[in-house]
Coordinates of C-alpha atoms and ligand atoms in Angstrom, one line a residue:
M1 CA 38.2 -23.2 10.9
P2 CA 36.2 -20.2 9.6
A3 CA 33.7 -18.8 12.2
P4 CA 30.2 -20.1 11.7
P5 CA 27.8 -17.6 10.0
V6 CA 25.3 -15.7 12.1
L7 CA 21.8 -15.5 10.7
V8 CA 19.7 -12.4 10.5
W9 CA 16.0 -13.0 9.7
F10 CA 14.6 -9.8 8.0
R11 CA 10.9 -9.1 8.1
N12 CA 9.5 -5.6 8.3
D13 CA 12.9 -4.1 8.7
L14 CA 14.3 -4.0 5.2
R15 CA 17.5 -1.9 5.7
I16 CA 21.1 -2.2 6.6
H17 CA 21.5 1.1 8.5
D18 CA 20.5 1.4 12.2
H19 CA 19.3 -2.2 12.4
R20 CA 19.5 -3.6 15.9
A21 CA 19.5 -7.3 14.9
L22 CA 22.0 -6.9 12.1
A23 CA 24.4 -4.8 14.2
A24 CA 24.3 -7.4 17.0
A25 CA 24.8 -10.3 14.6
A26 CA 27.8 -8.5 12.9
R27 CA 29.5 -8.3 16.3
Q28 CA 29.4 -12.1 16.5
G29 CA 30.6 -13.3 13.1
P30 CA 30.1 -13.3 9.4
V31 CA 26.4 -12.6 8.7
V32 CA 24.0 -14.3 6.3
G33 CA 20.6 -12.7 5.8
V34 CA 17.3 -14.6 5.4
F35 CA 14.0 -13.5 4.1
L36 CA 11.0 -15.8 4.1
H37 CA 8.2 -15.0 1.6
C38 CA 4.8 -16.0 3.0
P39 CA 2.2 -15.0 0.4
E40 CA -0.5 -17.2 1.8
Q41 CA -0.2 -15.7 5.2
W42 CA 0.0 -12.2 3.8
R43 CA -3.2 -12.8 1.8
A44 CA -4.9 -14.1 4.9
H45 CA -3.9 -10.8 6.6
D46 CA -5.4 -8.8 3.7
H47 CA -2.1 -7.6 2.4
G48 CA -2.9 -6.4 -1.2
A49 CA -0.9 -6.1 -4.4
N50 CA 0.5 -2.6 -3.6
R51 CA 2.0 -3.6 -0.3
L52 CA 3.3 -6.9 -1.7
D53 CA 4.8 -5.2 -4.7
F54 CA 6.5 -2.6 -2.5
L55 CA 7.8 -5.4 -0.2
R56 CA 9.3 -7.3 -3.1
R57 CA 11.0 -4.3 -4.5
G58 CA 12.2 -3.5 -0.9
V59 CA 13.6 -7.0 -0.5
S60 CA 15.4 -6.7 -3.8
A61 CA 16.9 -3.3 -2.7
L62 CA 17.9 -4.9 0.6
A63 CA 19.7 -7.8 -1.2
D64 CA 21.7 -5.2 -3.2
D65 CA 22.6 -3.2 0.0
L66 CA 23.6 -6.4 1.8
A67 CA 25.6 -7.5 -1.2
G68 CA 27.7 -4.3 -0.9
L69 CA 28.7 -5.6 2.6
N70 CA 29.3 -9.2 1.2
I71 CA 26.3 -10.4 3.1
P72 CA 24.3 -12.9 1.1
L73 CA 20.4 -12.8 1.4
L74 CA 18.8 -16.2 1.2
Q75 CA 15.1 -16.1 0.1
R76 CA 12.6 -18.8 0.4
D77 CA 8.9 -18.9 -0.4
I78 CA 7.4 -20.9 2.5
G79 CA 3.7 -20.0 1.8
D80 CA 2.5 -19.8 5.3
F81 CA 4.6 -18.6 8.1
A82 CA 3.8 -21.7 10.2
A83 CA 6.6 -23.2 8.1
A84 CA 9.1 -20.7 9.4
P85 CA 10.6 -22.8 12.3
E86 CA 11.3 -25.7 9.9
A87 CA 12.7 -23.4 7.1
L88 CA 15.0 -21.5 9.4
G89 CA 16.1 -24.6 11.2
A90 CA 17.0 -26.2 7.9
I91 CA 18.9 -23.1 6.7
A92 CA 20.9 -22.9 10.0
E93 CA 21.8 -26.6 9.9
A94 CA 22.9 -26.4 6.2
L95 CA 25.2 -23.5 7.0
G96 CA 26.4 -24.6 10.4
A97 CA 24.9 -21.4 11.9
R98 CA 24.6 -21.4 15.7
R99 CA 22.9 -18.1 16.2
L100 CA 19.9 -16.3 14.8
H101 CA 18.8 -12.6 15.3
F102 CA 15.6 -10.9 14.4
N103 CA 13.7 -7.7 15.4
H104 CA 10.5 -8.2 17.2
D105 CA 7.1 -7.8 15.5
Y106 CA 4.2 -7.2 17.9
P107 CA 0.9 -8.4 16.4
L108 CA -0.3 -11.7 17.9
D109 CA 0.3 -14.1 15.0
E110 CA 3.8 -12.7 14.3
A111 CA 4.7 -12.8 18.0
R112 CA 3.5 -16.5 18.1
R113 CA 5.5 -17.3 15.0
D114 CA 8.6 -15.8 16.7
H115 CA 8.0 -17.9 19.8
A116 CA 7.6 -21.0 17.7
V117 CA 10.8 -20.2 15.8
T118 CA 12.7 -19.5 19.1
R119 CA 11.5 -22.8 20.6
A120 CA 12.3 -24.9 17.6
L121 CA 15.7 -23.5 16.9
E122 CA 16.8 -23.5 20.6
A123 CA 15.8 -27.2 20.6
R124 CA 18.3 -27.7 17.9
G125 CA 20.9 -25.9 20.0
I126 CA 20.8 -22.6 18.0
R127 CA 20.7 -19.4 20.1
V128 CA 17.9 -17.0 19.1
S129 CA 17.9 -13.3 20.0
G130 CA 15.0 -10.9 19.5
H131 CA 15.6 -7.1 19.5
H132 CA 13.2 -4.3 20.1
D133 CA 14.1 -2.3 17.1
G134 CA 10.9 -0.6 15.9
V135 CA 10.1 1.2 19.2
A136 CA 12.0 3.4 21.7
F137 CA 10.4 1.4 24.5
A138 CA 9.7 -2.3 24.4
P139 CA 6.0 -3.0 25.1
G140 CA 5.6 -3.3 28.9
E141 CA 8.4 -0.8 29.6
L142 CA 6.2 2.2 29.8
L143 CA 3.4 1.7 32.3
T144 CA 1.0 3.9 34.3
G145 CA 1.4 4.6 38.0
Q146 CA -0.8 1.5 38.6
G147 CA 1.5 -0.7 36.6
E148 CA -1.0 -1.0 33.7
P149 CA -0.4 -0.4 30.0
Y150 CA -1.5 3.0 28.8
R151 CA -4.9 3.1 27.2
V152 CA -4.9 6.8 26.3
F153 CA -2.4 8.5 24.0
T154 CA -1.6 11.8 25.8
P155 CA -0.3 10.3 29.1
F156 CA 1.6 7.6 27.1
S157 CA 3.2 10.4 25.0
R158 CA 4.1 12.3 28.2
A159 CA 5.7 9.2 29.7
W160 CA 7.5 8.5 26.4
H161 CA 9.2 11.9 26.4
R162 CA 9.9 11.9 30.2
H163 CA 11.7 8.6 30.1
L164 CA 13.5 8.9 26.8
E165 CA 17.2 8.7 27.4
A166 CA 19.6 9.4 24.6
E167 CA 20.7 5.8 24.1
R168 CA 17.2 4.7 23.2
L169 CA 17.6 6.8 20.0
A170 CA 21.3 5.9 19.4
L171 CA 21.7 4.6 15.9
S172 CA 23.1 1.1 15.6
P173 CA 26.3 0.9 13.5
T174 CA 26.1 -0.3 9.9
P175 CA 28.2 -3.5 9.7
A176 CA 31.6 -3.2 8.0
V177 CA 32.2 -5.0 4.7
Q178 CA 32.9 -8.6 5.6
A179 CA 35.1 -11.1 3.9
P180 CA 33.2 -12.8 1.1
L181 CA 31.5 -16.1 2.1
A182 CA 31.2 -19.1 -0.1
I183 CA 27.5 -18.7 -0.1
D184 CA 25.5 -17.1 -2.9
G185 CA 22.5 -14.9 -2.3
E186 CA 19.2 -16.1 -3.8
P187 CA 16.9 -14.3 -6.3
L188 CA 13.3 -13.4 -5.4
P189 CA 11.0 -16.3 -5.7
P190 CA 8.4 -15.9 -8.5
R191 CA 5.8 -13.3 -7.9
P192 CA 2.6 -14.8 -6.4
A193 CA -0.6 -14.2 -8.5
M194 CA -2.6 -11.3 -7.1
P195 CA -6.2 -10.5 -7.7
D196 CA -5.3 -6.8 -8.4
E197 CA -2.3 -5.2 -10.0
A198 CA 0.0 -2.9 -8.1
V199 CA -0.5 0.7 -9.0
V200 CA 2.3 2.2 -7.1
A201 CA 5.8 1.4 -8.4
S202 CA 6.7 4.8 -9.8
R203 CA 5.2 6.8 -7.0
W204 CA 6.9 4.7 -4.3
P205 CA 10.5 3.8 -5.2
A206 CA 11.5 1.1 -2.8
G207 CA 14.6 0.9 -0.6
S208 CA 16.5 2.8 2.1
R209 CA 18.1 5.3 -0.3
A210 CA 14.7 6.5 -1.5
A211 CA 13.5 6.6 2.1
E212 CA 16.5 8.6 3.4
E213 CA 16.2 11.1 0.5
R214 CA 12.5 11.5 1.2
L215 CA 13.3 12.2 4.9
S216 CA 15.9 14.8 4.1
R217 CA 13.6 16.5 1.5
F218 CA 10.8 16.5 4.1
L219 CA 12.9 18.1 6.8
R220 CA 14.3 20.6 4.4
Y221 CA 11.1 21.8 2.7
R222 CA 8.1 20.7 4.7
G223 CA 9.0 20.0 8.3
R224 CA 8.7 23.5 9.7
H225 CA 5.3 24.0 8.0
Y226 CA 4.1 20.5 9.0
Q227 CA 1.8 21.8 11.8
A228 CA 0.2 24.4 9.5
Q229 CA -0.1 22.2 6.4
R230 CA -0.5 18.6 7.6
D231 CA -4.3 18.6 7.4
F232 CA -4.7 19.9 3.8
P233 CA -4.8 17.0 1.3
A234 CA -4.2 19.3 -1.7
V235 CA -0.9 20.4 -0.2
A236 CA 2.1 18.0 0.0
G237 CA 2.6 18.9 3.6
T238 CA 3.3 15.5 5.3
S239 CA 6.4 13.3 4.9
E240 CA 4.8 10.4 2.9
L241 CA 7.2 8.2 4.7
S242 CA 4.6 5.7 6.0
P243 CA 5.4 2.9 3.5
Y244 CA 9.1 3.1 4.3
L245 CA 8.4 3.1 8.1
A246 CA 5.9 0.3 7.8
L247 CA 8.4 -2.0 6.0
G248 CA 11.4 -0.7 7.9
M249 CA 13.3 0.8 5.0
L250 CA 13.9 3.6 7.4
S251 CA 13.9 3.5 11.2
H252 CA 12.0 5.8 13.6
R253 CA 15.4 6.5 15.2
Q254 CA 16.8 7.9 11.9
C255 CA 13.7 10.1 11.7
L256 CA 14.1 11.3 15.3
Q257 CA 17.8 11.8 15.0
A258 CA 17.3 14.0 11.9
V259 CA 14.7 16.1 13.9
L260 CA 17.2 16.5 16.8
T261 CA 19.8 17.8 14.3
E262 CA 17.3 20.2 12.7
N263 CA 15.7 21.3 15.9
H264 CA 18.8 22.0 18.1
G265 CA 18.6 18.8 20.1
R266 CA 14.9 19.0 20.9
L267 CA 12.0 16.7 20.1
A268 CA 8.9 18.1 22.0
E269 CA 9.8 21.8 21.9
G270 CA 11.4 24.3 19.6
D271 CA 10.0 24.2 16.1
T272 CA 6.3 23.5 16.4
G273 CA 6.2 21.8 13.0
L274 CA 8.9 19.3 13.9
A275 CA 7.5 18.8 17.4
A276 CA 4.1 18.0 15.8
W277 CA 5.7 15.5 13.5
V278 CA 7.5 13.8 16.4
N279 CA 4.1 13.4 18.0
E280 CA 2.9 11.3 15.0
L281 CA 5.9 9.0 15.4
V282 CA 4.9 8.6 19.1
W283 CA 1.3 7.6 17.9
R284 CA 2.9 5.0 15.8
E285 CA 4.7 3.6 18.8
F286 CA 1.6 3.9 21.0
Y287 CA -0.4 1.6 18.7
R288 CA 2.4 -1.0 18.8
H289 CA 2.2 -1.0 22.6
I290 CA -1.6 -1.4 22.4
V291 CA -1.4 -4.4 20.1
A292 CA 1.2 -6.1 22.4
A293 CA -0.8 -5.3 25.6
F294 CA -4.3 -6.0 24.2
P295 CA -3.8 -8.9 21.8
A296 CA -7.6 -9.3 21.3
V297 CA -7.4 -6.4 18.9
C298 CA -5.3 -8.7 16.7
R299 CA -8.4 -10.8 16.3
H300 CA -10.2 -7.6 15.3
R301 CA -12.1 -7.4 18.6
A302 CA -13.1 -3.9 19.6
F303 CA -10.7 -2.3 22.1
Q304 CA -13.8 -1.2 24.1
P305 CA -15.6 -4.5 24.6
H306 CA -19.1 -2.9 25.1
T307 CA -19.0 -1.7 21.5
E308 CA -19.0 -5.3 20.3
A309 CA -22.8 -5.2 20.7
L310 CA -23.2 -2.4 18.2
A311 CA -25.9 -3.1 15.6
W312 CA -23.9 -2.6 12.4
R313 CA -25.8 -2.4 9.2
D314 CA -25.5 -4.9 6.4
D315 CA -25.7 -2.8 3.3
E316 CA -23.7 -4.1 0.5
A317 CA -24.7 -1.4 -2.0
A318 CA -23.5 1.3 0.4
F319 CA -20.3 -0.5 1.1
R320 CA -19.6 -0.8 -2.6
A321 CA -20.4 2.9 -3.2
W322 CA -17.9 3.7 -0.4
C323 CA -15.2 1.4 -1.9
E324 CA -15.6 2.8 -5.4
G325 CA -15.8 6.5 -4.4
R326 CA -19.5 6.9 -5.4
T327 CA -21.1 8.0 -2.2
G328 CA -22.1 11.4 -3.5
Y329 CA -20.0 13.1 -0.8
P330 CA -17.1 14.6 -2.9
I331 CA -14.5 14.6 -0.2
V332 CA -15.2 11.0 0.7
D333 CA -15.2 9.9 -2.9
A334 CA -11.9 11.8 -3.6
A335 CA -10.4 10.1 -0.6
M336 CA -11.4 6.6 -1.7
R337 CA -10.2 7.3 -5.2
Q338 CA -6.9 8.5 -3.9
L339 CA -6.5 5.2 -2.0
V340 CA -7.4 3.0 -4.9
S341 CA -5.4 4.9 -7.5
S342 CA -2.3 5.6 -5.5
G343 CA -2.1 3.0 -2.7
W344 CA -2.0 5.8 -0.1
M345 CA -4.4 8.2 1.5
H346 CA -3.8 11.5 3.4
N347 CA -4.3 11.2 7.1
R348 CA -7.2 13.8 7.3
L349 CA -9.0 11.8 4.6
R350 CA -8.4 8.5 6.4
M351 CA -10.2 9.9 9.3
I352 CA -13.1 11.4 7.2
S353 CA -13.6 8.3 5.1
A354 CA -13.3 5.9 8.0
M355 CA -15.8 7.9 10.1
F356 CA -18.1 8.1 7.1
L357 CA -18.2 4.3 6.7
S358 CA -18.5 3.5 10.4
K359 CA -20.9 6.3 11.4
H360 CA -22.8 7.6 8.4
L361 CA -23.2 4.2 6.8
L362 CA -23.0 2.4 10.1
I363 CA -21.1 -0.4 8.5
D364 CA -18.7 -2.4 10.6
W365 CA -15.3 -0.8 10.8
R366 CA -13.7 -4.2 10.3
R367 CA -14.8 -4.2 6.6
G368 CA -13.1 -0.8 6.1
E369 CA -10.0 -1.9 8.0
A370 CA -9.7 -4.9 5.6
F371 CA -10.4 -2.7 2.5
F372 CA -7.7 -0.2 3.5
M373 CA -5.2 -3.0 4.2
R374 CA -5.8 -4.5 0.7
H375 CA -5.0 -1.2 -1.0
L376 CA -2.5 0.7 1.2
V377 CA 1.1 0.5 0.3
D378 CA 1.8 1.5 3.9
G379 CA -0.6 -1.1 5.4
D380 CA 0.5 -1.6 9.0
F381 CA -1.7 -3.7 11.3
C382 CA -1.1 -1.6 14.4
A383 CA -1.6 1.8 12.8
N384 CA -4.5 0.7 10.7
N385 CA -6.4 -1.1 13.4
G386 CA -5.7 1.8 15.8
G387 CA -6.9 4.4 13.2
W388 CA -10.1 2.5 12.4
Q389 CA -11.0 1.9 16.0
W390 CA -10.4 5.5 16.7
A391 CA -12.7 6.6 13.9
A392 CA -15.4 4.1 14.8
S393 CA -15.3 5.1 18.5
T394 CA -14.5 1.5 19.5
G395 CA -10.8 2.0 20.4
T396 CA -8.3 3.8 22.6
D397 CA -8.7 7.6 22.7
A398 CA -11.8 6.9 20.6
A399 CA -13.4 10.0 19.3
P400 CA -16.4 10.2 21.6
Y401 CA -19.2 8.6 19.6
F402 CA -21.2 11.8 19.4
R403 CA -18.4 13.6 17.6
I404 CA -19.2 12.7 14.0
F405 CA -17.4 14.6 11.3
N406 CA -19.7 16.4 8.8
P407 CA -17.9 15.5 5.6
T408 CA -19.0 18.7 3.8
T409 CA -17.8 20.9 6.6
Q410 CA -14.5 19.0 6.7
S411 CA -14.3 19.5 3.0
R412 CA -14.8 23.2 3.1
R413 CA -12.3 23.5 5.9
F414 CA -9.5 21.3 4.7
D415 CA -9.9 21.6 0.9
P416 CA -11.0 25.2 0.8
D417 CA -10.6 25.6 -3.0
A418 CA -11.9 22.1 -3.6
R419 CA -8.7 21.5 -5.6
F420 CA -8.2 18.1 -4.2
I421 CA -11.7 17.1 -5.1
A422 CA -11.3 18.5 -8.7
D423 CA -8.1 16.4 -9.1
L424 CA -9.6 13.1 -7.8
V425 CA -13.2 13.5 -8.9
P426 CA -12.7 14.8 -12.5
E427 CA -16.5 14.8 -13.2
L428 CA -16.7 17.7 -10.7
S429 CA -13.8 19.7 -12.1
E430 CA -16.1 21.9 -14.1
V431 CA -18.3 22.7 -11.2
A432 CA -17.6 26.0 -9.5
S433 CA -15.2 25.5 -6.7
K434 CA -17.5 26.8 -4.0
Q435 CA -20.2 24.3 -5.1
R436 CA -17.8 21.4 -5.5
H437 CA -18.0 20.4 -1.8
D438 CA -21.8 19.7 -2.2
P439 CA -22.9 20.2 -5.7
P440 CA -26.6 21.1 -6.3
E441 CA -28.7 18.3 -7.7
A442 CA -28.8 19.8 -11.2
E443 CA -25.0 20.0 -11.4
R444 CA -24.7 16.4 -10.1
R445 CA -27.1 15.3 -12.9
A446 CA -25.3 17.3 -15.5
H447 CA -21.9 15.8 -14.6
G448 CA -23.0 12.3 -13.9
Y449 CA -22.2 12.5 -10.2
P450 CA -24.4 10.6 -7.7
T451 CA -26.8 12.0 -5.2
P452 CA -25.6 11.5 -1.6
I453 CA -26.4 7.9 -0.6
V454 CA -27.3 9.1 2.9
E455 CA -28.4 12.5 4.3
H456 CA -25.9 13.8 6.9
K457 CA -28.3 14.7 9.7
A458 CA -30.4 11.6 9.5
A459 CA -27.3 9.3 9.2
R460 CA -25.7 11.1 12.1
Q461 CA -28.8 10.6 14.2
R462 CA -29.0 6.9 13.3
A463 CA -25.3 6.5 14.5
L464 CA -26.0 8.3 17.7
D465 CA -29.1 6.1 18.4
A466 CA -27.0 2.9 17.7
F467 CA -24.2 4.0 20.1
S468 CA -26.5 5.3 22.8
A469 CA -28.3 2.0 22.8
L470 CA -25.1 0.3 23.9
E471 CA -24.8 -0.7 27.6
R472 CA -21.5 0.1 29.2
Ligands
FAD501 P1 3.3 12.0 8.6 O1 2.2 12.9 8.9 O2 4.5 12.5 7.9 O3 3.7 11.2 9.9 C1 5.0 10.6 10.0 C2 4.8 9.1 10.4 O4 4.2 8.9 11.6 C3 4.0 8.3 9.4 O5 4.7 8.0 8.2 C4 3.5 7.1 10.2 O6 4.5 6.2 10.3 C5 3.4 7.8 11.6 N1 2.0 8.2 11.8 C6 1.4 9.3 11.5 N2 0.1 9.4 11.9 C7 -0.1 8.2 12.6 C8 -1.2 7.7 13.3 N3 -2.3 8.4 13.4 N4 -1.1 6.5 13.8 C9 0.1 5.8 13.7 N5 1.2 6.2 13.1 C10 1.1 7.4 12.5 N6 -0.6 4.6 9.1 C11 0.2 3.6 8.6 O7 1.4 3.7 8.6 N7 -0.3 2.4 8.1 C12 -1.7 2.2 8.1 O8 -2.1 1.2 7.7 C13 -2.5 3.3 8.6 N8 -3.9 3.1 8.5 C14 -4.7 4.2 9.0 C15 -6.1 4.0 9.0 C16 -6.9 5.0 9.5 C17 -8.4 4.8 9.5 C18 -6.3 6.2 10.1 C19 -7.2 7.3 10.6 C20 -4.9 6.3 10.1 C21 -4.1 5.3 9.6 N9 -2.7 5.5 9.6 C22 -1.9 4.5 9.1 C23 -2.0 6.6 10.2 C24 -1.8 7.8 9.2 O9 -2.9 8.2 8.5 C25 -0.6 7.6 8.3 O10 0.5 7.1 9.0 C26 -0.2 8.8 7.6 O11 -1.3 9.4 6.8 C27 1.0 8.5 6.6 O12 1.3 9.7 5.9 P2 2.8 10.4 6.2 O13 3.8 9.3 6.1 O14 2.8 11.5 5.3 O15 2.6 10.8 7.7

């Protein structure tokens, strides 16, 4: 009798290398992969065309990689992921599978989905195993001296480094090629209709091979300069690996192992560029722990409850101007146009544009969070929610509410030649570079560029008043 197949349910972990669930399954028997497409659920979670297009291409690349190991990938469109227990139960029964493995997801709905699947399959006698693959420490493993989850990044990061034993970063073995099964993989279900078209296919080739190449290029050419260059959007100074990490085409362990190799076995010391980059990967993990420990943020509640009472403004025209890159603040407009045209935005610009919406325009950060999610190819609930709440001063480590970036000062500092602005806001490309950060009115008129929709000082004061009116 052939051994029954072992199922691996892939979600945001679209790779065959260093995959905890896949490696565990391969030790138990021949593997069959499953991917459940849930377009209704994804739409409800604001996933837009760019992320879905990248995901579909990633699933297709995963199917090819799995086929190289003789592992078929079964794909089903189940609409909403409430149907996952039934769909997985039916697949397991049809194949005679007795075990299912997956890697944990931490946002509330996904964690509930996984509980429901575990209960339903175990009721059918199928053993379900979840693995903490996307983090070095499972949520709850790193706690403060009082046994509480960390609420602030720096002590979390210190604890992360202090407790990191080598095996937490050990790569899981890629399964050996298995004997072919009499089960065929299944093609992608038809593409769901999307309100927008994806803009990103050529810029973001999907799959692990592309991700691994990008990682090695980053470490070879940019890693050592990361600290010095990471804040300048006109310079390609960061890894641009976020889409690959968000959908698990690359693991954080692969990134950290590559740093260890380059940096003589060190993560936090040695080369300052590489150490600064590691710090960003720890931020990524921190926000996963936050989401797991404070699930109210998954319902878009403010991490700091007293900020729920903030009197956000209802200003549709200003919101539209922000979305469309027509605020009259060139750096903000360049940022928003980068997002909409490429599906990605530089981190410095995410901070500037998010702070502009939530402070200068005093528009609820949740609207910006959703807009980002609809356009980002790297849309990741934990990082996006964490970043927005940080910028809006409602979250962990929130920028104190009185620290409000002056967009023009940020522009002069981080885009000194206004090159980035010239590229993204072509109507300003003829304006002298020094004036491009804040063109005089006559230049604005001559080039069809709008007058600022708010005046910095007045808008800053309005935000300060709104925050200081909050009772703690
Ligand atoms: P690098 O600088 O090369 O960093 C390496 C990796 O570390 C990134 O790929 C990412 O996985 C992680 N990382 C870096 N910075 C952060 C951070 N602040 N928080 C969490 N993880 C981080 N990141 C996303 O992956 N998805 C999002 O939806 C997202 N939304 C954001 C929204 C706002 C308002 C802000 C301020 C930040 C957001 N970030 C998000 C974090 C960060 O901006 C991006 O991860 C980064 O710009 C991606 O570029 P990179 O891959 O070149 O990053």
